[in-house]
Amino acid sequence: MSKPKQIPIHKGPQQYQAGQSSCSRFERHGEIDKEIVELQKQLEDRCKWLEEKFRAMENVDYLCEVDAEEWSLVPDLVLSPKFKTPEFEKYNRTSCPEAHITMFYRRMTGYVNNDQLLIHYFQDSLIGSVAKWYNQLSRAKINS
């Protein structure tokens, strides 16, 4: 007696043959399940790590480590509550720097004798790489 002919059975995208063992298919699913569990664990660990970092950043002690006076170009500057910052045309290295400085002084006419105020607000008239350069300068390099 001959062996019955195996007829393929179509179920979804995979093809199975009658009489064929499906153990290997289940073994693969088991391996995939293990990988999924491991990836979920890694994701949870990363989320916990990020949460800890965010908590540290929210901590008041973390914020107190930064001294605003160290970052200020003019630490002794006192502004009147009534002072309104004039609108400045932003300088980005594409126009004439002398014309920009002239316009800045004209906008700040009432304060030309207050170097600290001029230094403080000059940065507001800069944009892009020029602003980045200016903000990297130390107090010693900016005196008037």
mmCIF file of N, CA and C in Angstrom:
data_model
loop_
_atom_site.group_PDB
_atom_site.id
_atom_site.type_symbol
_atom_site.label_atom_id
_atom_site.label_comp_id
_atom_site.label_asym_id
_atom_site.label_seq_id
_atom_site.Cartn_x
_atom_site.Cartn_y
_atom_site.Cartn_z
ATOM 1 N N MET A 1 0.842 -1.156 0.000
ATOM 2 C CA MET A 1 0.000 0.000 0.000
ATOM 3 C C MET A 1 0.898 1.233 0.000
ATOM 4 N N SER A 2 0.555 2.138 -0.839
ATOM 5 C CA SER A 2 1.374 3.341 -0.939
ATOM 6 C C SER A 2 0.880 4.403 0.034
ATOM 7 N N LYS A 3 1.790 5.274 0.353
ATOM 8 C CA LYS A 3 1.515 6.381 1.263
ATOM 9 C C LYS A 3 0.549 7.351 0.580
ATOM 10 N N PRO A 4 -0.471 7.858 1.344
ATOM 11 C CA PRO A 4 -1.393 8.793 0.701
ATOM 12 C C PRO A 4 -0.661 10.069 0.287
ATOM 13 N N LYS A 5 -1.074 10.607 -0.814
ATOM 14 C CA LYS A 5 -0.476 11.829 -1.340
ATOM 15 C C LYS A 5 -0.791 12.986 -0.390
ATOM 16 N N GLN A 6 0.247 13.774 -0.068
ATOM 17 C CA GLN A 6 0.054 14.923 0.828
ATOM 18 C C GLN A 6 -0.482 16.104 0.028
ATOM 19 N N ILE A 7 -1.558 16.654 0.512
ATOM 20 C CA ILE A 7 -2.194 17.781 -0.163
ATOM 21 C C ILE A 7 -1.896 19.035 0.651
ATOM 22 N N PRO A 8 -1.361 20.077 -0.009
ATOM 23 C CA PRO A 8 -1.098 21.324 0.723
ATOM 24 C C PRO A 8 -2.396 21.953 1.220
ATOM 25 N N ILE A 9 -2.347 22.473 2.432
ATOM 26 C CA ILE A 9 -3.491 23.178 3.014
ATOM 27 C C ILE A 9 -3.090 24.639 3.126
ATOM 28 N N HIS A 10 -3.888 25.526 2.566
ATOM 29 C CA HIS A 10 -3.587 26.962 2.602
ATOM 30 C C HIS A 10 -4.333 27.601 3.762
ATOM 31 N N LYS A 11 -3.567 28.233 4.620
ATOM 32 C CA LYS A 11 -4.166 28.937 5.751
ATOM 33 C C LYS A 11 -3.393 30.235 5.906
ATOM 34 N N GLY A 12 -3.969 31.329 5.515
ATOM 35 C CA GLY A 12 -3.275 32.608 5.599
ATOM 36 C C GLY A 12 -2.081 32.619 4.671
ATOM 37 N N PRO A 13 -1.066 33.379 5.009
ATOM 38 C CA PRO A 13 0.083 33.505 4.126
ATOM 39 C C PRO A 13 1.008 32.295 4.163
ATOM 40 N N GLN A 14 0.910 31.436 5.206
ATOM 41 C CA GLN A 14 1.795 30.282 5.294
ATOM 42 C C GLN A 14 1.140 29.067 4.653
ATOM 43 N N GLN A 15 1.975 28.133 4.225
ATOM 44 C CA GLN A 15 1.471 26.923 3.580
ATOM 45 C C GLN A 15 1.890 25.719 4.423
ATOM 46 N N TYR A 16 0.947 24.857 4.752
ATOM 47 C CA TYR A 16 1.224 23.668 5.543
ATOM 48 C C TYR A 16 0.841 22.446 4.725
ATOM 49 N N GLN A 17 1.492 21.353 5.030
ATOM 50 C CA GLN A 17 1.133 20.104 4.368
ATOM 51 C C GLN A 17 0.590 19.153 5.420
ATOM 52 N N ALA A 18 -0.415 18.403 5.028
ATOM 53 C CA ALA A 18 -1.019 17.446 5.950
ATOM 54 C C ALA A 18 0.031 16.445 6.380
ATOM 55 N N GLY A 19 0.034 16.098 7.644
ATOM 56 C CA GLY A 19 0.975 15.123 8.162
ATOM 57 C C GLY A 19 2.304 15.727 8.575
ATOM 58 N N GLN A 20 2.502 17.016 8.397
ATOM 59 C CA GLN A 20 3.775 17.656 8.743
ATOM 60 C C GLN A 20 3.690 18.162 10.179
ATOM 61 N N SER A 21 4.756 18.017 10.929
ATOM 62 C CA SER A 21 4.789 18.450 12.320
ATOM 63 C C SER A 21 4.851 19.972 12.388
ATOM 64 N N SER A 22 4.118 20.540 13.318
ATOM 65 C CA SER A 22 4.131 21.998 13.467
ATOM 66 C C SER A 22 4.920 22.426 14.697
ATOM 67 N N CYS A 23 5.702 21.525 15.276
ATOM 68 C CA CYS A 23 6.490 21.851 16.470
ATOM 69 C C CYS A 23 7.482 22.970 16.192
ATOM 70 N N SER A 24 8.142 22.920 15.032
ATOM 71 C CA SER A 24 9.142 23.951 14.747
ATOM 72 C C SER A 24 8.497 25.330 14.675
ATOM 73 N N ARG A 25 7.259 25.366 14.170
ATOM 74 C CA ARG A 25 6.550 26.641 14.103
ATOM 75 C C ARG A 25 6.309 27.176 15.513
ATOM 76 N N PHE A 26 5.909 26.323 16.443
ATOM 77 C CA PHE A 26 5.660 26.747 17.815
ATOM 78 C C PHE A 26 6.956 27.132 18.521
ATOM 79 N N GLU A 27 8.033 26.441 18.202
ATOM 80 C CA GLU A 27 9.327 26.796 18.791
ATOM 81 C C GLU A 27 9.733 28.203 18.370
ATOM 82 N N ARG A 28 9.512 28.528 17.091
ATOM 83 C CA ARG A 28 9.841 29.878 16.614
ATOM 84 C C ARG A 28 8.996 30.915 17.325
ATOM 85 N N HIS A 29 7.707 30.610 17.509
ATOM 86 C CA HIS A 29 6.839 31.554 18.213
ATOM 87 C C HIS A 29 7.311 31.741 19.648
ATOM 88 N N GLY A 30 7.777 30.678 20.269
ATOM 89 C CA GLY A 30 8.299 30.775 21.629
ATOM 90 C C GLY A 30 9.523 31.675 21.690
ATOM 91 N N GLU A 31 10.403 31.546 20.702
ATOM 92 C CA GLU A 31 11.594 32.401 20.648
ATOM 93 C C GLU A 31 11.206 33.858 20.426
ATOM 94 N N ILE A 32 10.245 34.079 19.543
ATOM 95 C CA ILE A 32 9.777 35.442 19.280
ATOM 96 C C ILE A 32 9.154 36.030 20.535
ATOM 97 N N ASP A 33 8.359 35.230 21.251
ATOM 98 C CA ASP A 33 7.752 35.697 22.497
ATOM 99 C C ASP A 33 8.825 36.095 23.508
ATOM 100 N N LYS A 34 9.886 35.307 23.608
ATOM 101 C CA LYS A 34 10.980 35.629 24.529
ATOM 102 C C LYS A 34 11.644 36.945 24.136
ATOM 103 N N GLU A 35 11.846 37.147 22.829
ATOM 104 C CA GLU A 35 12.455 38.395 22.359
ATOM 105 C C GLU A 35 11.562 39.586 22.673
ATOM 106 N N ILE A 36 10.255 39.413 22.487
ATOM 107 C CA ILE A 36 9.313 40.495 22.783
ATOM 108 C C ILE A 36 9.358 40.842 24.262
ATOM 109 N N VAL A 37 9.372 39.836 25.119
ATOM 110 C CA VAL A 37 9.438 40.065 26.568
ATOM 111 C C VAL A 37 10.727 40.808 26.918
ATOM 112 N N GLU A 38 11.846 40.410 26.319
ATOM 113 C CA GLU A 38 13.130 41.058 26.590
ATOM 114 C C GLU A 38 13.117 42.516 26.118
ATOM 115 N N LEU A 39 12.563 42.770 24.938
ATOM 116 C CA LEU A 39 12.484 44.140 24.428
ATOM 117 C C LEU A 39 11.589 45.006 25.309
ATOM 118 N N GLN A 40 10.478 44.436 25.792
ATOM 119 C CA GLN A 40 9.605 45.177 26.698
ATOM 120 C C GLN A 40 10.335 45.523 27.989
ATOM 121 N N LYS A 41 11.122 44.600 28.495
ATOM 122 C CA LYS A 41 11.903 44.833 29.717
ATOM 123 C C LYS A 41 12.906 45.960 29.489
ATOM 124 N N GLN A 42 13.595 45.922 28.347
ATOM 125 C CA GLN A 42 14.562 46.974 28.033
ATOM 126 C C GLN A 42 13.875 48.333 27.935
ATOM 127 N N LEU A 43 12.708 48.367 27.310
ATOM 128 C CA LEU A 43 11.958 49.614 27.178
ATOM 129 C C LEU A 43 11.534 50.141 28.547
ATOM 130 N N GLU A 44 11.058 49.257 29.408
ATOM 131 C CA GLU A 44 10.671 49.663 30.760
ATOM 132 C C GLU A 44 11.870 50.214 31.526
ATOM 133 N N ASP A 45 13.028 49.569 31.392
ATOM 134 C CA ASP A 45 14.239 50.040 32.068
ATOM 135 C C ASP A 45 14.626 51.432 31.581
ATOM 136 N N ARG A 46 14.541 51.649 30.281
ATOM 137 C CA ARG A 46 14.878 52.969 29.729
ATOM 138 C C ARG A 46 13.900 54.025 30.209
ATOM 139 N N CYS A 47 12.619 53.681 30.268
ATOM 140 C CA CYS A 47 11.615 54.630 30.754
ATOM 141 C C CYS A 47 11.877 55.000 32.212
ATOM 142 N N LYS A 48 12.214 54.008 33.031
ATOM 143 C CA LYS A 48 12.529 54.280 34.439
ATOM 144 C C LYS A 48 13.743 55.191 34.551
ATOM 145 N N TRP A 49 14.758 54.943 33.714
ATOM 146 C CA TRP A 49 15.971 55.762 33.732
ATOM 147 C C TRP A 49 15.629 57.205 33.359
ATOM 148 N N LEU A 50 14.801 57.393 32.318
ATOM 149 C CA LEU A 50 14.401 58.741 31.907
ATOM 150 C C LEU A 50 13.590 59.431 33.001
ATOM 151 N N GLU A 51 12.688 58.696 33.634
ATOM 152 C CA GLU A 51 11.897 59.271 34.718
ATOM 153 C C GLU A 51 12.795 59.761 35.843
ATOM 154 N N GLU A 52 13.819 58.998 36.182
ATOM 155 C CA GLU A 52 14.761 59.409 37.225
ATOM 156 C C GLU A 52 15.495 60.684 36.822
ATOM 157 N N LYS A 53 15.906 60.766 35.565
ATOM 158 C CA LYS A 53 16.605 61.962 35.083
ATOM 159 C C LYS A 53 15.696 63.183 35.143
ATOM 160 N N PHE A 54 14.434 63.017 34.728
ATOM 161 C CA PHE A 54 13.493 64.132 34.779
ATOM 162 C C PHE A 54 13.238 64.573 36.218
ATOM 163 N N ARG A 55 13.112 63.618 37.131
ATOM 164 C CA ARG A 55 12.922 63.974 38.539
ATOM 165 C C ARG A 55 14.114 64.767 39.064
ATOM 166 N N ALA A 56 15.312 64.350 38.675
ATOM 167 C CA ALA A 56 16.514 65.062 39.113
ATOM 168 C C ALA A 56 16.525 66.484 38.568
ATOM 169 N N MET A 57 16.071 66.656 37.338
ATOM 170 C CA MET A 57 16.054 67.989 36.741
ATOM 171 C C MET A 57 14.998 68.874 37.392
ATOM 172 N N GLU A 58 13.902 68.279 37.839
ATOM 173 C CA GLU A 58 12.841 69.038 38.490
ATOM 174 C C GLU A 58 13.201 69.403 39.924
ATOM 175 N N ASN A 59 14.155 68.719 40.479
ATOM 176 C CA ASN A 59 14.566 68.922 41.860
ATOM 177 C C ASN A 59 15.060 70.354 42.058
ATOM 178 N N VAL A 60 14.618 70.996 43.114
ATOM 179 C CA VAL A 60 15.001 72.378 43.399
ATOM 180 C C VAL A 60 16.513 72.502 43.556
ATOM 181 N N ASP A 61 17.143 71.524 44.174
ATOM 182 C CA ASP A 61 18.592 71.577 44.363
ATOM 183 C C ASP A 61 19.316 71.624 43.024
ATOM 184 N N TYR A 62 18.790 70.942 42.038
ATOM 185 C CA TYR A 62 19.406 70.943 40.707
ATOM 186 C C TYR A 62 19.379 72.359 40.135
ATOM 187 N N LEU A 63 18.251 73.043 40.301
ATOM 188 C CA LEU A 63 18.129 74.394 39.763
ATOM 189 C C LEU A 63 19.003 75.381 40.521
ATOM 190 N N CYS A 64 19.221 75.134 41.794
ATOM 191 C CA CYS A 64 20.019 76.053 42.596
ATOM 192 C C CYS A 64 21.502 75.983 42.261
ATOM 193 N N GLU A 65 21.923 74.956 41.562
ATOM 194 C CA GLU A 65 23.329 74.845 41.194
ATOM 195 C C GLU A 65 23.733 75.900 40.169
ATOM 196 N N VAL A 66 22.770 76.489 39.474
ATOM 197 C CA VAL A 66 23.049 77.495 38.460
ATOM 198 C C VAL A 66 22.905 78.868 39.094
ATOM 199 N N ASP A 67 23.964 79.648 39.023
ATOM 200 C CA ASP A 67 23.944 81.002 39.548
ATOM 201 C C ASP A 67 23.721 81.958 38.379
ATOM 202 N N ALA A 68 22.577 82.610 38.356
ATOM 203 C CA ALA A 68 22.227 83.491 37.240
ATOM 204 C C ALA A 68 23.233 84.627 37.088
ATOM 205 N N GLU A 69 23.818 85.092 38.188
ATOM 206 C CA GLU A 69 24.803 86.176 38.101
ATOM 207 C C GLU A 69 26.033 85.762 37.305
ATOM 208 N N GLU A 70 26.396 84.491 37.386
ATOM 209 C CA GLU A 70 27.553 84.018 36.625
ATOM 210 C C GLU A 70 27.291 84.080 35.126
ATOM 211 N N TRP A 71 26.059 83.967 34.726
ATOM 212 C CA TRP A 71 25.709 83.955 33.306
ATOM 213 C C TRP A 71 25.489 85.354 32.758
ATOM 214 N N SER A 72 25.239 86.302 33.626
ATOM 215 C CA SER A 72 24.929 87.658 33.189
ATOM 216 C C SER A 72 26.194 88.419 32.813
ATOM 217 N N LEU A 73 26.114 89.145 31.709
ATOM 218 C CA LEU A 73 27.247 89.984 31.305
ATOM 219 C C LEU A 73 27.355 91.214 32.200
ATOM 220 N N VAL A 74 26.238 91.636 32.759
ATOM 221 C CA VAL A 74 26.220 92.805 33.646
ATOM 222 C C VAL A 74 25.453 92.442 34.922
ATOM 223 N N PRO A 75 26.127 91.818 35.875
ATOM 224 C CA PRO A 75 25.438 91.303 37.063
ATOM 225 C C PRO A 75 24.845 92.371 37.980
ATOM 226 N N ASP A 76 25.346 93.590 37.937
ATOM 227 C CA ASP A 76 24.855 94.631 38.841
ATOM 228 C C ASP A 76 23.731 95.465 38.235
ATOM 229 N N LEU A 77 23.244 95.100 37.093
ATOM 230 C CA LEU A 77 22.213 95.874 36.402
ATOM 231 C C LEU A 77 20.892 95.812 37.167
ATOM 232 N N VAL A 78 20.307 96.984 37.387
ATOM 233 C CA VAL A 78 18.994 97.086 38.014
ATOM 234 C C VAL A 78 18.082 97.792 37.019
ATOM 235 N N LEU A 79 16.989 97.148 36.675
ATOM 236 C CA LEU A 79 16.051 97.723 35.712
ATOM 237 C C LEU A 79 14.841 98.292 36.423
ATOM 238 N N SER A 80 14.387 99.424 35.946
ATOM 239 C CA SER A 80 13.163 100.015 36.456
ATOM 240 C C SER A 80 11.994 99.152 35.993
ATOM 241 N N PRO A 81 11.016 98.936 36.850
ATOM 242 C CA PRO A 81 9.852 98.144 36.442
ATOM 243 C C PRO A 81 9.111 98.773 35.255
ATOM 244 N N LYS A 82 9.283 100.075 35.061
ATOM 245 C CA LYS A 82 8.608 100.769 33.962
ATOM 246 C C LYS A 82 9.377 100.666 32.645
ATOM 247 N N PHE A 83 10.595 100.130 32.692
ATOM 248 C CA PHE A 83 11.414 100.062 31.476
ATOM 249 C C PHE A 83 10.790 99.105 30.465
ATOM 250 N N LYS A 84 10.630 99.592 29.248
ATOM 251 C CA LYS A 84 10.105 98.765 28.152
ATOM 252 C C LYS A 84 11.219 98.582 27.134
ATOM 253 N N THR A 85 11.475 97.352 26.771
ATOM 254 C CA THR A 85 12.519 97.062 25.796
ATOM 255 C C THR A 85 12.067 97.517 24.414
ATOM 256 N N PRO A 86 12.861 98.375 23.777
ATOM 257 C CA PRO A 86 12.494 98.796 22.423
ATOM 258 C C PRO A 86 12.615 97.631 21.436
ATOM 259 N N GLU A 87 11.901 97.743 20.338
ATOM 260 C CA GLU A 87 12.016 96.746 19.268
ATOM 261 C C GLU A 87 13.283 97.038 18.478
ATOM 262 N N PHE A 88 14.060 96.003 18.227
ATOM 263 C CA PHE A 88 15.301 96.151 17.471
ATOM 264 C C PHE A 88 15.221 95.362 16.182
ATOM 265 N N GLU A 89 15.830 95.910 15.129
ATOM 266 C CA GLU A 89 16.019 95.117 13.922
ATOM 267 C C GLU A 89 17.166 94.171 14.240
ATOM 268 N N LYS A 90 16.961 92.902 14.003
ATOM 269 C CA LYS A 90 17.959 91.891 14.369
ATOM 270 C C LYS A 90 19.113 91.875 13.370
ATOM 271 N N TYR A 91 20.319 91.840 13.907
ATOM 272 C CA TYR A 91 21.515 91.770 13.068
ATOM 273 C C TYR A 91 21.952 90.313 12.946
ATOM 274 N N ASN A 92 22.186 89.862 11.681
ATOM 275 C CA ASN A 92 22.576 88.472 11.452
ATOM 276 C C ASN A 92 23.785 88.340 10.521
ATOM 277 N N ARG A 93 24.581 89.368 10.407
ATOM 278 C CA ARG A 93 25.804 89.419 9.584
ATOM 279 C C ARG A 93 25.545 89.677 8.104
ATOM 280 N N THR A 94 24.304 89.894 7.702
ATOM 281 C CA THR A 94 24.048 90.146 6.288
ATOM 282 C C THR A 94 23.937 91.632 5.976
ATOM 283 N N SER A 95 23.817 92.460 6.999
ATOM 284 C CA SER A 95 23.742 93.908 6.791
ATOM 285 C C SER A 95 24.993 94.565 7.368
ATOM 286 N N CYS A 96 25.052 95.863 7.273
ATOM 287 C CA CYS A 96 26.223 96.615 7.736
ATOM 288 C C CYS A 96 26.248 96.666 9.266
ATOM 289 N N PRO A 97 27.325 96.203 9.906
ATOM 290 C CA PRO A 97 27.382 96.227 11.376
ATOM 291 C C PRO A 97 27.383 97.645 11.945
ATOM 292 N N GLU A 98 28.023 98.582 11.260
ATOM 293 C CA GLU A 98 28.037 99.971 11.751
ATOM 294 C C GLU A 98 26.637 100.566 11.727
ATOM 295 N N ALA A 99 25.890 100.302 10.674
ATOM 296 C CA ALA A 99 24.513 100.795 10.593
ATOM 297 C C ALA A 99 23.665 100.172 11.703
ATOM 298 N N HIS A 100 23.909 98.916 11.993
ATOM 299 C CA HIS A 100 23.157 98.246 13.058
ATOM 300 C C HIS A 100 23.439 98.896 14.417
ATOM 301 N N ILE A 101 24.696 99.156 14.696
ATOM 302 C CA ILE A 101 25.060 99.782 15.979
ATOM 303 C C ILE A 101 24.478 101.189 16.067
ATOM 304 N N THR A 102 24.517 101.930 14.961
ATOM 305 C CA THR A 102 23.933 103.278 14.942
ATOM 306 C C THR A 102 22.445 103.208 15.266
ATOM 307 N N MET A 103 21.737 102.297 14.632
ATOM 308 C CA MET A 103 20.297 102.156 14.889
ATOM 309 C C MET A 103 20.030 101.701 16.329
ATOM 310 N N PHE A 104 20.874 100.843 16.844
ATOM 311 C CA PHE A 104 20.721 100.391 18.230
ATOM 312 C C PHE A 104 20.834 101.585 19.181
ATOM 313 N N TYR A 105 21.866 102.413 18.996
ATOM 314 C CA TYR A 105 22.044 103.578 19.867
ATOM 315 C C TYR A 105 20.893 104.564 19.722
ATOM 316 N N ARG A 106 20.376 104.723 18.527
ATOM 317 C CA ARG A 106 19.243 105.640 18.333
ATOM 318 C C ARG A 106 18.010 105.139 19.080
ATOM 319 N N ARG A 107 17.788 103.842 19.078
ATOM 320 C CA ARG A 107 16.642 103.287 19.813
ATOM 321 C C ARG A 107 16.842 103.425 21.327
ATOM 322 N N MET A 108 18.092 103.436 21.759
ATOM 323 C CA MET A 108 18.409 103.498 23.189
ATOM 324 C C MET A 108 18.873 104.898 23.603
ATOM 325 N N THR A 109 18.473 105.931 22.865
ATOM 326 C CA THR A 109 18.937 107.303 23.095
ATOM 327 C C THR A 109 18.844 107.728 24.556
ATOM 328 N N GLY A 110 17.779 107.417 25.217
ATOM 329 C CA GLY A 110 17.597 107.834 26.606
ATOM 330 C C GLY A 110 18.513 107.115 27.587
ATOM 331 N N TYR A 111 19.247 106.128 27.120
ATOM 332 C CA TYR A 111 20.063 105.311 28.021
ATOM 333 C C TYR A 111 21.535 105.258 27.605
ATOM 334 N N VAL A 112 21.976 106.177 26.739
ATOM 335 C CA VAL A 112 23.351 106.107 26.223
ATOM 336 C C VAL A 112 24.405 106.271 27.315
ATOM 337 N N ASN A 113 24.040 106.792 28.465
ATOM 338 C CA ASN A 113 25.000 106.932 29.567
ATOM 339 C C ASN A 113 24.975 105.733 30.515
ATOM 340 N N ASN A 114 24.187 104.741 30.199
ATOM 341 C CA ASN A 114 24.076 103.555 31.046
ATOM 342 C C ASN A 114 24.663 102.353 30.289
ATOM 343 N N ASP A 115 25.990 102.208 30.383
ATOM 344 C CA ASP A 115 26.672 101.128 29.658
ATOM 345 C C ASP A 115 26.127 99.746 30.012
ATOM 346 N N GLN A 116 25.815 99.532 31.285
ATOM 347 C CA GLN A 116 25.311 98.219 31.696
ATOM 348 C C GLN A 116 24.015 97.867 30.970
ATOM 349 N N LEU A 117 23.128 98.836 30.888
ATOM 350 C CA LEU A 117 21.859 98.606 30.204
ATOM 351 C C LEU A 117 22.085 98.354 28.712
ATOM 352 N N LEU A 118 22.972 99.133 28.101
ATOM 353 C CA LEU A 118 23.267 98.958 26.675
ATOM 354 C C LEU A 118 23.859 97.577 26.399
ATOM 355 N N ILE A 119 24.793 97.159 27.243
ATOM 356 C CA ILE A 119 25.408 95.836 27.075
ATOM 357 C C ILE A 119 24.351 94.745 27.230
ATOM 358 N N HIS A 120 23.503 94.898 28.231
ATOM 359 C CA HIS A 120 22.477 93.889 28.497
ATOM 360 C C HIS A 120 21.506 93.738 27.320
ATOM 361 N N TYR A 121 21.054 94.850 26.761
ATOM 362 C CA TYR A 121 20.051 94.782 25.704
ATOM 363 C C TYR A 121 20.626 94.652 24.301
ATOM 364 N N PHE A 122 21.922 94.853 24.141
ATOM 365 C CA PHE A 122 22.512 94.694 22.814
ATOM 366 C C PHE A 122 22.319 93.266 22.303
ATOM 367 N N GLN A 123 22.402 92.300 23.188
ATOM 368 C CA GLN A 123 22.225 90.905 22.765
ATOM 369 C C GLN A 123 20.840 90.662 22.162
ATOM 370 N N ASP A 124 19.848 91.463 22.567
ATOM 371 C CA ASP A 124 18.504 91.312 21.999
ATOM 372 C C ASP A 124 18.426 91.770 20.551
ATOM 373 N N SER A 125 19.441 92.509 20.100
ATOM 374 C CA SER A 125 19.428 92.996 18.721
ATOM 375 C C SER A 125 20.173 92.051 17.781
ATOM 376 N N LEU A 126 20.636 90.928 18.304
ATOM 377 C CA LEU A 126 21.404 89.965 17.502
ATOM 378 C C LEU A 126 20.599 88.691 17.293
ATOM 379 N N ILE A 127 20.932 87.987 16.221
ATOM 380 C CA ILE A 127 20.230 86.735 15.913
ATOM 381 C C ILE A 127 21.205 85.767 15.241
ATOM 382 N N GLY A 128 20.915 84.492 15.360
ATOM 383 C CA GLY A 128 21.709 83.465 14.679
ATOM 384 C C GLY A 128 23.108 83.320 15.241
ATOM 385 N N SER A 129 24.067 83.117 14.348
ATOM 386 C CA SER A 129 25.449 82.858 14.769
ATOM 387 C C SER A 129 26.061 84.055 15.486
ATOM 388 N N VAL A 130 25.609 85.259 15.159
ATOM 389 C CA VAL A 130 26.129 86.458 15.832
ATOM 390 C C VAL A 130 25.699 86.453 17.298
ATOM 391 N N ALA A 131 24.444 86.121 17.555
ATOM 392 C CA ALA A 131 23.954 86.044 18.933
ATOM 393 C C ALA A 131 24.696 84.952 19.694
ATOM 394 N N LYS A 132 24.920 83.832 19.040
ATOM 395 C CA LYS A 132 25.655 82.733 19.678
ATOM 396 C C LYS A 132 27.069 83.182 20.039
ATOM 397 N N TRP A 133 27.740 83.848 19.122
ATOM 398 C CA TRP A 133 29.095 84.347 19.378
ATOM 399 C C TRP A 133 29.092 85.326 20.553
ATOM 400 N N TYR A 134 28.168 86.284 20.541
ATOM 401 C CA TYR A 134 28.114 87.313 21.585
ATOM 402 C C TYR A 134 27.863 86.680 22.954
ATOM 403 N N ASN A 135 26.984 85.707 23.001
ATOM 404 C CA ASN A 135 26.642 85.071 24.277
ATOM 405 C C ASN A 135 27.742 84.167 24.808
ATOM 406 N N GLN A 136 28.734 83.852 23.988
ATOM 407 C CA GLN A 136 29.864 83.053 24.456
ATOM 408 C C GLN A 136 30.985 83.926 25.021
ATOM 409 N N LEU A 137 30.873 85.236 24.838
ATOM 410 C CA LEU A 137 31.913 86.130 25.343
ATOM 411 C C LEU A 137 31.870 86.197 26.863
ATOM 412 N N SER A 138 33.010 86.438 27.452
ATOM 413 C CA SER A 138 33.070 86.588 28.911
ATOM 414 C C SER A 138 32.868 88.057 29.264
ATOM 415 N N ARG A 139 32.591 88.308 30.533
ATOM 416 C CA ARG A 139 32.427 89.694 30.994
ATOM 417 C C ARG A 139 33.667 90.527 30.722
ATOM 418 N N ALA A 140 34.832 89.914 30.837
ATOM 419 C CA ALA A 140 36.089 90.644 30.658
ATOM 420 C C ALA A 140 36.219 91.196 29.239
ATOM 421 N N LYS A 141 35.600 90.539 28.274
ATOM 422 C CA LYS A 141 35.716 90.980 26.883
ATOM 423 C C LYS A 141 34.679 92.026 26.507
ATOM 424 N N ILE A 142 33.650 92.193 27.329
ATOM 425 C CA ILE A 142 32.599 93.172 27.039
ATOM 426 C C ILE A 142 32.607 94.206 28.153
ATOM 427 N N ASN A 143 33.081 95.398 27.832
ATOM 428 C CA ASN A 143 33.127 96.423 28.879
ATOM 429 C C ASN A 143 32.442 97.712 28.472
ATOM 430 N N SER A 144 32.107 97.885 27.231
ATOM 431 C CA SER A 144 31.348 99.074 26.818
ATOM 432 C C SER A 144 30.816 98.881 25.418
#
